[in-house]
Tab-separated table of N, CA and C in Angstrom:
chain	number	residue	atom	x	y	z
A	477	MET	N	17.377	3.565	-1.093
A	477	MET	CA	17.808	2.698	0.073
A	477	MET	C	19.134	1.988	-0.305
A	478	PHE	N	19.241	1.608	-1.555
A	478	PHE	CA	20.479	0.787	-1.938
A	478	PHE	C	21.490	1.653	-2.653
A	479	VAL	N	21.302	2.908	-2.725
A	479	VAL	CA	22.266	3.829	-3.315
A	479	VAL	C	23.211	4.292	-2.232
A	480	THR	N	24.414	3.797	-2.354
A	480	THR	CA	25.394	4.183	-1.314
A	480	THR	C	26.416	4.892	-2.053
A	481	GLN	N	27.357	5.592	-1.366
A	481	GLN	CA	28.455	6.441	-1.879
A	481	GLN	C	29.266	5.545	-2.764
A	482	ALA	N	29.550	4.404	-2.414
A	482	ALA	CA	30.502	3.548	-3.129
A	482	ALA	C	29.926	2.980	-4.503
A	483	PHE	N	28.593	2.830	-4.521
A	483	PHE	CA	28.055	2.335	-5.768
A	483	PHE	C	26.934	3.261	-6.405
A	484	ALA	N	26.943	4.511	-6.124
A	484	ALA	CA	26.020	5.426	-6.582
A	484	ALA	C	25.778	5.416	-8.067
A	485	THR	N	26.763	5.130	-8.822
A	485	THR	CA	26.704	5.194	-10.294
A	485	THR	C	26.206	3.781	-10.800
A	486	ALA	N	26.522	2.811	-10.147
A	486	ALA	CA	26.193	1.433	-10.588
A	486	ALA	C	24.684	1.053	-10.440
A	487	TRP	N	24.129	1.454	-9.303
A	487	TRP	CA	22.690	1.130	-9.028
A	487	TRP	C	21.754	1.561	-10.034
A	488	PRO	N	21.680	2.698	-10.623
A	488	PRO	CA	20.776	3.062	-11.538
A	488	PRO	C	20.896	2.242	-12.845
A	489	ALA	N	22.033	1.885	-13.191
A	489	ALA	CA	22.330	1.059	-14.379
A	489	ALA	C	21.698	-0.318	-14.139
A	490	LEU	N	21.958	-0.961	-13.024
A	490	LEU	CA	21.495	-2.238	-12.720
A	490	LEU	C	19.927	-2.273	-12.519
A	491	ILE	N	19.389	-1.216	-11.957
A	491	ILE	CA	17.929	-1.158	-11.885
A	491	ILE	C	17.303	-0.927	-13.347
A	492	ALA	N	17.923	-0.265	-14.115
A	492	ALA	CA	17.417	-0.082	-15.546
A	492	ALA	C	17.440	-1.382	-16.295
A	493	LEU	N	18.529	-2.212	-16.111
A	493	LEU	CA	18.517	-3.491	-16.708
A	493	LEU	C	17.354	-4.325	-16.306
A	494	ALA	N	16.996	-4.394	-15.071
A	494	ALA	CA	15.826	-5.226	-14.564
A	494	ALA	C	14.527	-4.618	-15.264
A	495	MET	N	14.507	-3.278	-15.167
A	495	MET	CA	13.258	-2.735	-15.727
A	495	MET	C	12.984	-2.960	-17.293
A	496	PHE	N	14.169	-2.848	-17.989
A	496	PHE	CA	14.134	-3.057	-19.435
A	496	PHE	C	13.769	-4.461	-19.703
A	497	GLY	N	14.330	-5.390	-18.943
A	497	GLY	CA	13.961	-6.783	-19.172
A	497	GLY	C	12.567	-7.143	-18.895
A	498	ALA	N	11.991	-6.606	-17.912
A	498	ALA	CA	10.653	-6.813	-17.567
A	498	ALA	C	9.682	-6.159	-18.485
A	499	ASN	N	10.096	-4.939	-18.907
A	499	ASN	CA	9.151	-4.189	-19.830
A	499	ASN	C	9.155	-4.913	-21.242
A	500	ARG	N	10.301	-5.507	-21.608
A	500	ARG	CA	10.350	-6.249	-22.850
A	500	ARG	C	9.373	-7.416	-22.855
A	501	VAL	N	9.209	-8.044	-21.773
A	501	VAL	CA	8.432	-9.193	-21.562
A	501	VAL	C	6.881	-8.847	-21.557
A	502	LEU	N	6.587	-7.832	-20.660
A	502	LEU	CA	5.188	-7.541	-20.372
A	502	LEU	C	4.630	-6.394	-21.083
A	503	GLY	N	5.474	-5.398	-21.503
A	503	GLY	CA	5.052	-4.111	-22.064
A	503	GLY	C	4.944	-3.065	-20.821
A	504	SER	N	4.728	-1.871	-21.263
A	504	SER	CA	4.853	-0.766	-20.222
A	504	SER	C	3.686	-0.898	-19.110
A	505	TRP	N	2.474	-0.888	-19.560
A	505	TRP	CA	1.475	-0.906	-18.500
A	505	TRP	C	1.439	-2.133	-17.588
A	506	ARG	N	1.695	-3.302	-18.176
A	506	ARG	CA	1.699	-4.616	-17.392
A	506	ARG	C	2.950	-4.544	-16.507
A	507	THR	N	4.111	-4.104	-16.863
A	507	THR	CA	5.268	-3.942	-15.990
A	507	THR	C	4.917	-2.932	-14.811
A	508	ALA	N	4.325	-1.827	-15.153
A	508	ALA	CA	3.840	-0.909	-14.192
A	508	ALA	C	2.884	-1.531	-13.126
A	509	LEU	N	2.039	-2.368	-13.712
A	509	LEU	CA	1.056	-2.946	-12.845
A	509	LEU	C	1.634	-3.932	-11.931
A	510	VAL	N	2.604	-4.824	-12.393
A	510	VAL	CA	3.168	-5.779	-11.587
A	510	VAL	C	4.135	-5.148	-10.563
A	511	CYS	N	4.856	-4.132	-10.969
A	511	CYS	CA	5.797	-3.427	-10.074
A	511	CYS	C	5.000	-2.685	-8.950
A	512	ALA	N	3.890	-1.984	-9.318
A	512	ALA	CA	3.041	-1.326	-8.337
A	512	ALA	C	2.340	-2.310	-7.446
A	513	ALA	N	1.940	-3.400	-7.865
A	513	ALA	CA	1.332	-4.374	-7.025
A	513	ALA	C	2.371	-4.927	-6.079
A	514	GLY	N	3.580	-5.197	-6.518
A	514	GLY	CA	4.670	-5.582	-5.612
A	514	GLY	C	4.960	-4.499	-4.539
A	515	GLN	N	4.962	-3.336	-4.915
A	515	GLN	CA	5.259	-2.269	-4.018
A	515	GLN	C	4.185	-2.125	-2.957
A	516	VAL	N	2.913	-2.045	-3.425
A	516	VAL	CA	1.819	-1.938	-2.527
A	516	VAL	C	1.568	-3.084	-1.620
A	517	ILE	N	1.516	-4.258	-2.162
A	517	ILE	CA	1.252	-5.437	-1.376
A	517	ILE	C	2.442	-5.723	-0.384
A	518	GLY	N	3.639	-5.526	-0.991
A	518	GLY	CA	4.869	-5.669	-0.180
A	518	GLY	C	4.830	-4.791	1.169
A	519	THR	N	4.427	-3.549	0.892
A	519	THR	CA	4.354	-2.557	1.929
A	519	THR	C	3.203	-2.969	2.973
A	520	LEU	N	2.040	-3.273	2.443
A	520	LEU	CA	0.894	-3.649	3.267
A	520	LEU	C	1.313	-4.761	4.205
A	521	VAL	N	1.888	-5.837	3.557
A	521	VAL	CA	2.191	-7.059	4.393
A	521	VAL	C	3.235	-6.713	5.434
A	522	SER	N	4.392	-6.022	5.012
A	522	SER	CA	5.436	-5.762	5.949
A	522	SER	C	5.029	-4.867	7.066
A	523	GLU	N	4.282	-3.804	6.669
A	523	GLU	CA	3.868	-2.823	7.648
A	523	GLU	C	2.849	-3.441	8.552
A	524	GLY	N	1.951	-4.318	7.951
A	524	GLY	CA	1.023	-5.042	8.822
A	524	GLY	C	1.574	-5.858	9.880
A	525	ILE	N	2.640	-6.523	9.510
A	525	ILE	CA	3.396	-7.333	10.560
A	525	ILE	C	3.937	-6.407	11.647
A	526	VAL	N	4.596	-5.247	11.216
A	526	VAL	CA	5.024	-4.349	12.226
A	526	VAL	C	3.898	-3.833	13.186
A	527	GLY	N	2.805	-3.430	12.543
A	527	GLY	CA	1.531	-3.012	13.315
A	527	GLY	C	1.155	-4.012	14.268
A	528	HIS	N	1.199	-5.435	13.834
A	528	HIS	CA	0.749	-6.409	14.753
A	528	HIS	C	1.729	-6.610	15.965
A	529	GLN	N	3.044	-6.490	15.552
A	529	GLN	CA	4.179	-6.665	16.579
A	529	GLN	C	4.050	-5.601	17.609
A	530	VAL	N	3.875	-4.298	17.064
A	530	VAL	CA	3.754	-3.125	18.049
A	530	VAL	C	2.539	-3.322	18.920
A	531	SER	N	1.408	-3.826	18.405
A	531	SER	CA	0.191	-3.869	19.186
A	531	SER	C	0.377	-4.995	20.284
A	532	ARG	N	1.158	-5.963	19.996
A	532	ARG	CA	1.404	-7.098	20.979
A	532	ARG	C	2.645	-6.680	21.937
A	533	GLY	N	3.213	-5.601	21.719
A	533	GLY	CA	4.297	-5.185	22.621
A	533	GLY	C	5.679	-5.830	22.264
A	534	LEU	N	5.691	-6.363	21.030
A	534	LEU	CA	6.952	-6.971	20.676
A	534	LEU	C	7.996	-6.064	20.083
A	535	LEU	N	7.428	-4.876	19.616
A	535	LEU	CA	8.258	-3.807	19.085
A	535	LEU	C	7.931	-2.574	19.874
A	536	PRO	N	8.795	-1.610	19.977
A	536	PRO	CA	8.447	-0.319	20.631
A	536	PRO	C	7.468	0.512	19.816
A	537	PRO	N	6.581	1.303	20.427
A	537	PRO	CA	5.589	2.085	19.725
A	537	PRO	C	6.244	3.016	18.685
A	538	SER	N	7.480	3.386	18.835
A	538	SER	CA	8.187	4.278	17.811
A	538	SER	C	8.274	3.608	16.502
A	539	ASP	N	8.251	2.298	16.503
A	539	ASP	CA	8.335	1.499	15.205
A	539	ASP	C	7.139	1.758	14.256
A	540	ARG	N	5.986	2.274	14.793
A	540	ARG	CA	4.962	2.548	13.999
A	540	ARG	C	5.146	3.591	12.933
A	541	TYR	N	6.265	4.382	13.220
A	541	TYR	CA	6.529	5.519	12.330
A	541	TYR	C	7.727	5.288	11.366
A	542	ILE	N	8.065	4.077	11.243
A	542	ILE	CA	9.146	3.640	10.155
A	542	ILE	C	8.663	4.185	8.773
A	543	ILE	N	9.584	4.899	8.154
A	543	ILE	CA	9.259	5.355	6.790
A	543	ILE	C	10.148	4.546	5.876
A	544	ASP	N	9.329	3.772	5.011
A	544	ASP	CA	9.989	2.928	4.021
A	544	ASP	C	9.553	3.451	2.673
A	545	VAL	N	10.416	4.286	2.064
A	545	VAL	CA	9.990	4.921	0.783
A	545	VAL	C	10.928	4.543	-0.375
A	546	GLY	N	11.787	3.556	-0.186
A	546	GLY	CA	12.795	3.143	-1.141
A	546	GLY	C	12.074	2.432	-2.297
A	547	PRO	N	12.739	2.365	-3.439
A	547	PRO	CA	12.141	1.724	-4.591
A	547	PRO	C	12.406	0.243	-4.753
A	548	SER	N	12.974	-0.361	-3.685
A	548	SER	CA	13.509	-1.709	-3.763
A	548	SER	C	12.377	-2.732	-4.050
A	549	TYR	N	11.151	-2.560	-3.515
A	549	TYR	CA	10.157	-3.533	-3.922
A	549	TYR	C	9.725	-3.527	-5.374
A	550	VAL	N	9.848	-2.330	-5.895
A	550	VAL	CA	9.571	-2.275	-7.398
A	550	VAL	C	10.713	-2.915	-8.130
A	551	VAL	N	11.850	-2.752	-7.792
A	551	VAL	CA	13.149	-3.294	-8.426
A	551	VAL	C	13.126	-4.841	-8.331
A	552	VAL	N	12.717	-5.350	-7.092
A	552	VAL	CA	12.719	-6.901	-7.014
A	552	VAL	C	11.588	-7.425	-7.849
A	553	SER	N	10.507	-6.665	-7.962
A	553	SER	CA	9.425	-7.212	-8.799
A	553	SER	C	9.902	-7.262	-10.298
A	554	ALA	N	10.560	-6.219	-10.790
A	554	ALA	CA	10.999	-6.289	-12.145
A	554	ALA	C	12.034	-7.358	-12.381
A	555	ILE	N	12.926	-7.537	-11.328
A	555	ILE	CA	13.921	-8.631	-11.471
A	555	ILE	C	13.212	-10.090	-11.644
A	556	VAL	N	12.257	-10.147	-10.893
A	556	VAL	CA	11.465	-11.523	-10.952
A	556	VAL	C	10.885	-11.694	-12.263
A	557	VAL	N	10.322	-10.723	-12.897
A	557	VAL	CA	9.737	-10.868	-14.231
A	557	VAL	C	10.753	-11.114	-15.277
A	558	ALA	N	11.935	-10.416	-15.200
A	558	ALA	CA	13.006	-10.626	-16.160
A	558	ALA	C	13.539	-12.099	-15.948
A	559	LEU	N	13.763	-12.438	-14.678
A	559	LEU	CA	14.344	-13.786	-14.464
A	559	LEU	C	13.408	-14.885	-14.932
A	560	LEU	N	12.157	-14.853	-14.798
A	560	LEU	CA	11.166	-15.815	-15.204
A	560	LEU	C	10.989	-15.874	-16.640
A	561	TYR	N	10.800	-14.725	-17.348
A	561	TYR	CA	10.252	-14.719	-18.723
A	561	TYR	C	11.163	-13.867	-19.643
A	562	GLY	N	12.294	-13.276	-19.165
A	562	GLY	CA	13.042	-12.497	-20.081
A	562	GLY	C	13.977	-13.318	-21.053
A	563	SER	N	14.609	-12.704	-21.912
A	563	SER	CA	15.576	-13.295	-22.951
A	563	SER	C	16.809	-13.721	-22.015
A	564	TRP	N	17.663	-14.410	-22.644
A	564	TRP	CA	18.858	-14.983	-21.914
A	564	TRP	C	19.587	-13.728	-21.376
A	565	LEU	N	19.592	-12.609	-22.113
A	565	LEU	CA	20.440	-11.511	-21.755
A	565	LEU	C	19.729	-10.782	-20.500
A	566	ALA	N	18.435	-10.651	-20.593
A	566	ALA	CA	17.593	-9.985	-19.499
A	566	ALA	C	17.737	-10.890	-18.323
A	567	ARG	N	17.687	-12.240	-18.498
A	567	ARG	CA	17.848	-13.117	-17.319
A	567	ARG	C	19.203	-12.956	-16.578
A	568	ALA	N	20.193	-12.891	-17.493
A	568	ALA	CA	21.596	-12.739	-16.983
A	568	ALA	C	21.750	-11.352	-16.169
A	569	ALA	N	21.145	-10.259	-16.681
A	569	ALA	CA	21.169	-8.983	-16.059
A	569	ALA	C	20.392	-9.036	-14.769
A	570	ALA	N	19.225	-9.616	-14.785
A	570	ALA	CA	18.426	-9.771	-13.482
A	570	ALA	C	19.123	-10.554	-12.540
A	571	ALA	N	19.763	-11.674	-12.956
A	571	ALA	CA	20.529	-12.515	-11.994
A	571	ALA	C	21.644	-11.774	-11.323
A	572	LEU	N	22.296	-10.999	-12.179
A	572	LEU	CA	23.384	-10.111	-11.494
A	572	LEU	C	22.795	-9.096	-10.659
A	573	ASP	N	21.698	-8.467	-10.975
A	573	ASP	CA	21.009	-7.456	-10.042
A	573	ASP	C	20.719	-8.194	-8.737
A	574	LEU	N	19.970	-9.376	-8.885
A	574	LEU	CA	19.548	-10.013	-7.665
A	574	LEU	C	20.715	-10.401	-6.755
A	575	THR	N	21.795	-10.917	-7.425
A	575	THR	CA	23.013	-11.327	-6.646
A	575	THR	C	23.584	-10.133	-5.916
A	576	LEU	N	23.663	-9.103	-6.538
A	576	LEU	CA	24.155	-7.866	-5.936
A	576	LEU	C	23.327	-7.367	-4.752
A	577	LEU	N	22.008	-7.412	-4.910
A	577	LEU	CA	21.043	-7.023	-3.982
A	577	LEU	C	21.044	-7.919	-2.801
A	578	VAL	N	21.316	-9.238	-3.024
A	578	VAL	CA	21.291	-10.195	-1.904
A	578	VAL	C	22.637	-9.948	-1.070
A	579	PHE	N	23.757	-9.984	-1.832
A	579	PHE	CA	25.098	-10.051	-1.133
A	579	PHE	C	25.563	-8.599	-0.714
A	580	VAL	N	25.283	-7.688	-1.517
A	580	VAL	CA	25.761	-6.342	-1.125
A	580	VAL	C	24.654	-5.569	-0.445
A	581	GLY	N	23.511	-5.662	-0.837
A	581	GLY	CA	22.289	-4.909	-0.248
A	581	GLY	C	21.789	-5.671	0.813
A	582	ASN	N	21.922	-6.944	0.995
A	582	ASN	CA	21.500	-7.668	2.153
A	582	ASN	C	19.938	-7.642	2.235
A	583	ILE	N	19.260	-7.779	1.088
A	583	ILE	CA	17.748	-7.380	1.131
A	583	ILE	C	17.065	-8.424	1.951
A	584	PHE	N	17.584	-9.698	2.242
A	584	PHE	CA	16.799	-10.733	2.941
A	584	PHE	C	17.364	-10.737	4.425
A	585	GLY	N	18.148	-9.723	4.795
A	585	GLY	CA	18.676	-9.709	6.247
A	585	GLY	C	17.579	-9.493	7.280
A	586	GLY	N	17.554	-10.238	8.115
A	586	GLY	CA	16.460	-10.100	9.190
A	586	GLY	C	15.142	-10.756	8.867
A	587	LEU	N	15.115	-11.604	7.859
A	587	LEU	CA	13.885	-12.292	7.402
A	587	LEU	C	13.356	-13.027	8.608
A	588	SER	N	14.225	-13.848	9.293
A	588	SER	CA	13.767	-14.755	10.321
A	588	SER	C	13.165	-14.000	11.524
A	589	GLN	N	13.449	-12.694	11.628
A	589	GLN	CA	12.905	-11.853	12.646
A	589	GLN	C	11.754	-11.092	12.136
A	590	LEU	N	11.326	-11.349	10.948
A	590	LEU	CA	10.292	-10.578	10.259
A	590	LEU	C	10.536	-9.097	10.047
A	591	ASP	N	11.804	-8.793	9.667
A	591	ASP	CA	12.185	-7.468	9.413
A	591	ASP	C	11.369	-6.911	8.293
A	592	VAL	N	10.942	-5.531	8.406
A	592	VAL	CA	10.074	-4.947	7.475
A	592	VAL	C	10.580	-5.071	6.112
A	593	THR	N	11.729	-4.730	5.769
A	593	THR	CA	12.177	-4.715	4.384
A	593	THR	C	12.354	-6.086	3.859
A	594	ALA	N	12.879	-7.019	4.600
A	594	ALA	CA	13.108	-8.380	4.185
A	594	ALA	C	11.687	-9.043	3.875
A	595	VAL	N	10.639	-8.859	4.729
A	595	VAL	CA	9.411	-9.449	4.489
A	595	VAL	C	8.806	-8.746	3.251
A	596	GLY	N	9.037	-7.407	3.099
A	596	GLY	CA	8.472	-6.710	1.896
A	596	GLY	C	9.114	-7.250	0.633
A	597	HIS	N	10.383	-7.464	0.666
A	597	HIS	CA	11.067	-8.027	-0.578
A	597	HIS	C	10.498	-9.353	-0.997
A	598	VAL	N	10.328	-10.232	-0.061
A	598	VAL	CA	9.804	-11.648	-0.266
A	598	VAL	C	8.401	-11.563	-0.840
A	599	THR	N	7.637	-10.626	-0.200
A	599	THR	CA	6.230	-10.492	-0.719
A	599	THR	C	6.223	-9.897	-2.005
A	600	ALA	N	6.949	-8.837	-2.375
A	600	ALA	CA	6.897	-8.241	-3.638
A	600	ALA	C	7.322	-9.148	-4.708
A	601	MET	N	8.386	-10.082	-4.413
A	601	MET	CA	8.830	-11.052	-5.289
A	601	MET	C	7.863	-12.101	-5.678
A	602	THR	N	7.107	-12.547	-4.466
A	602	THR	CA	5.994	-13.493	-4.759
A	602	THR	C	4.835	-12.856	-5.609
A	603	VAL	N	4.457	-11.686	-5.227
A	603	VAL	CA	3.437	-10.983	-6.055
A	603	VAL	C	3.850	-10.857	-7.476
A	604	ALA	N	5.118	-10.447	-7.731
A	604	ALA	CA	5.593	-10.352	-9.157
A	604	ALA	C	5.544	-11.659	-9.902
A	605	ALA	N	5.930	-12.761	-9.171
A	605	ALA	CA	5.919	-14.152	-9.763
A	605	ALA	C	4.553	-14.518	-10.238
A	606	VAL	N	3.647	-14.330	-9.337
A	606	VAL	CA	2.186	-14.703	-9.511
A	606	VAL	C	1.611	-13.817	-10.675
A	607	GLY	N	1.763	-12.502	-10.403
A	607	GLY	CA	1.156	-11.610	-11.337
A	607	GLY	C	1.658	-11.688	-12.700
A	608	SER	N	3.045	-11.771	-12.854
A	608	SER	CA	3.613	-11.846	-14.117
A	608	SER	C	3.263	-13.136	-14.884
A	609	SER	N	3.162	-14.241	-14.077
A	609	SER	CA	2.728	-15.534	-14.629
A	609	SER	C	1.382	-15.383	-15.264
A	610	LEU	N	0.406	-14.812	-14.529
A	610	LEU	CA	-0.893	-14.566	-15.043
A	610	LEU	C	-0.871	-13.797	-16.356
A	611	LEU	N	-0.220	-12.730	-16.356
A	611	LEU	CA	-0.121	-11.851	-17.461
A	611	LEU	C	0.583	-12.463	-18.664
A	612	VAL	N	1.687	-13.156	-18.457
A	612	VAL	CA	2.298	-13.808	-19.611
A	612	VAL	C	1.377	-14.875	-20.202
A	613	TRP	N	0.681	-15.627	-19.266
A	613	TRP	CA	-0.355	-16.680	-19.757
A	613	TRP	C	-1.348	-16.006	-20.597
A	614	GLN	N	-1.883	-14.842	-20.138
A	614	GLN	CA	-2.923	-14.158	-20.922
A	614	GLN	C	-2.275	-13.734	-22.292
A	615	LEU	N	-1.124	-13.120	-22.255
A	615	LEU	CA	-0.527	-12.659	-23.495
A	615	LEU	C	-0.345	-13.786	-24.509
A	616	ARG	N	0.124	-14.958	-23.946
A	616	ARG	CA	0.381	-16.124	-24.841
A	616	ARG	C	-0.932	-16.785	-25.332
A	617	ARG	N	-1.918	-16.642	-24.576
A	617	ARG	CA	-3.227	-17.188	-24.949
A	617	ARG	C	-3.768	-16.338	-26.056
A	618	ARG	N	-3.644	-14.990	-25.876
A	618	ARG	CA	-4.079	-13.996	-27.019
A	618	ARG	C	-3.338	-14.261	-28.219
A	619	GLN	N	-2.036	-14.445	-28.184
A	619	GLN	CA	-1.201	-14.738	-29.326
A	619	GLN	C	-1.586	-16.026	-30.020
A	620	HIS	N	-1.921	-16.996	-29.309
A	620	HIS	CA	-2.327	-18.268	-29.864
A	620	HIS	C	-3.585	-18.161	-30.572
A	621	ARG	N	-4.573	-17.422	-29.950
A	621	ARG	CA	-5.866	-17.140	-30.747
A	621	ARG	C	-5.595	-16.449	-31.925
A	622	THR	N	-4.857	-15.419	-31.970
A	622	THR	CA	-4.544	-14.642	-33.110
A	622	THR	C	-4.013	-15.420	-34.223
A	623	LEU	N	-3.058	-16.404	-33.911
A	623	LEU	CA	-2.472	-17.345	-34.958
A	623	LEU	C	-3.426	-18.202	-35.535
A	624	HIS	N	-4.432	-18.631	-34.792
A	624	HIS	CA	-5.488	-19.671	-35.190
A	624	HIS	C	-6.694	-18.980	-35.731
A	625	GLU	N	-6.749	-17.680	-36.081
A	625	GLU	CA	-7.951	-17.145	-36.671
A	625	GLU	C	-7.562	-16.750	-38.087
A	626	ASP	N	-8.575	-16.864	-39.007
A	626	ASP	CA	-8.434	-16.272	-40.298
A	626	ASP	C	-8.575	-14.798	-40.406
A	627	PRO	N	-8.132	-14.161	-41.435
A	627	PRO	CA	-8.176	-12.655	-41.418
A	627	PRO	C	-9.514	-12.110	-41.205
A	628	ALA	N	-10.546	-12.786	-41.435
A	628	ALA	CA	-11.937	-12.269	-41.243
A	628	ALA	C	-12.312	-12.431	-39.801
A	629	GLY	N	-11.499	-13.078	-38.943
A	629	GLY	CA	-11.801	-13.151	-37.556
A	629	GLY	C	-12.513	-14.447	-37.097
A	630	ALA	N	-12.761	-15.373	-38.041
A	630	ALA	CA	-13.403	-16.539	-37.652
A	630	ALA	C	-12.499	-17.587	-37.398
A	631	PRO	N	-12.641	-18.400	-36.482
A	631	PRO	CA	-11.720	-19.451	-36.146
A	631	PRO	C	-11.392	-20.325	-37.393
A	632	ALA	N	-10.082	-20.666	-37.515
A	632	ALA	CA	-9.644	-21.621	-38.608
A	632	ALA	C	-9.946	-23.058	-38.286
A	633	GLY	N	-10.222	-23.819	-39.306
A	633	GLY	CA	-10.392	-25.177	-39.201
A	633	GLY	C	-11.805	-25.566	-39.046
């Protein structure tokens, strides 16, 4: 969706930066989980709004067949993780990614009209913020427990 002729080589690099930053924070399977949740829930919410609007006659019936297969919900999910919990370098790369997506990709364009992609981006970002916060809390809690146990596994103190 965001790969244009003018920026075809830049986008994969920017996307990779967000994914590397998120993966460094959460690890592979947690990053995949957060990004998949952002994609699925973002799609369900945005397409659900379209379905509701079509059923009420606010959109033409042909809008039922909008195909939204771009990776952008996954990318914004990874960007949120990197922005919230990444190293300073990961945060800078994610901020650059988000800035480009907002100003060049116009990912929030049409949000006030409940545009499918704009709603999906906001939903995916929200899901990523909540999901990654829960996962980071879990990781930190586990690390805290590990630090406060003796080698035999009994609590210290």
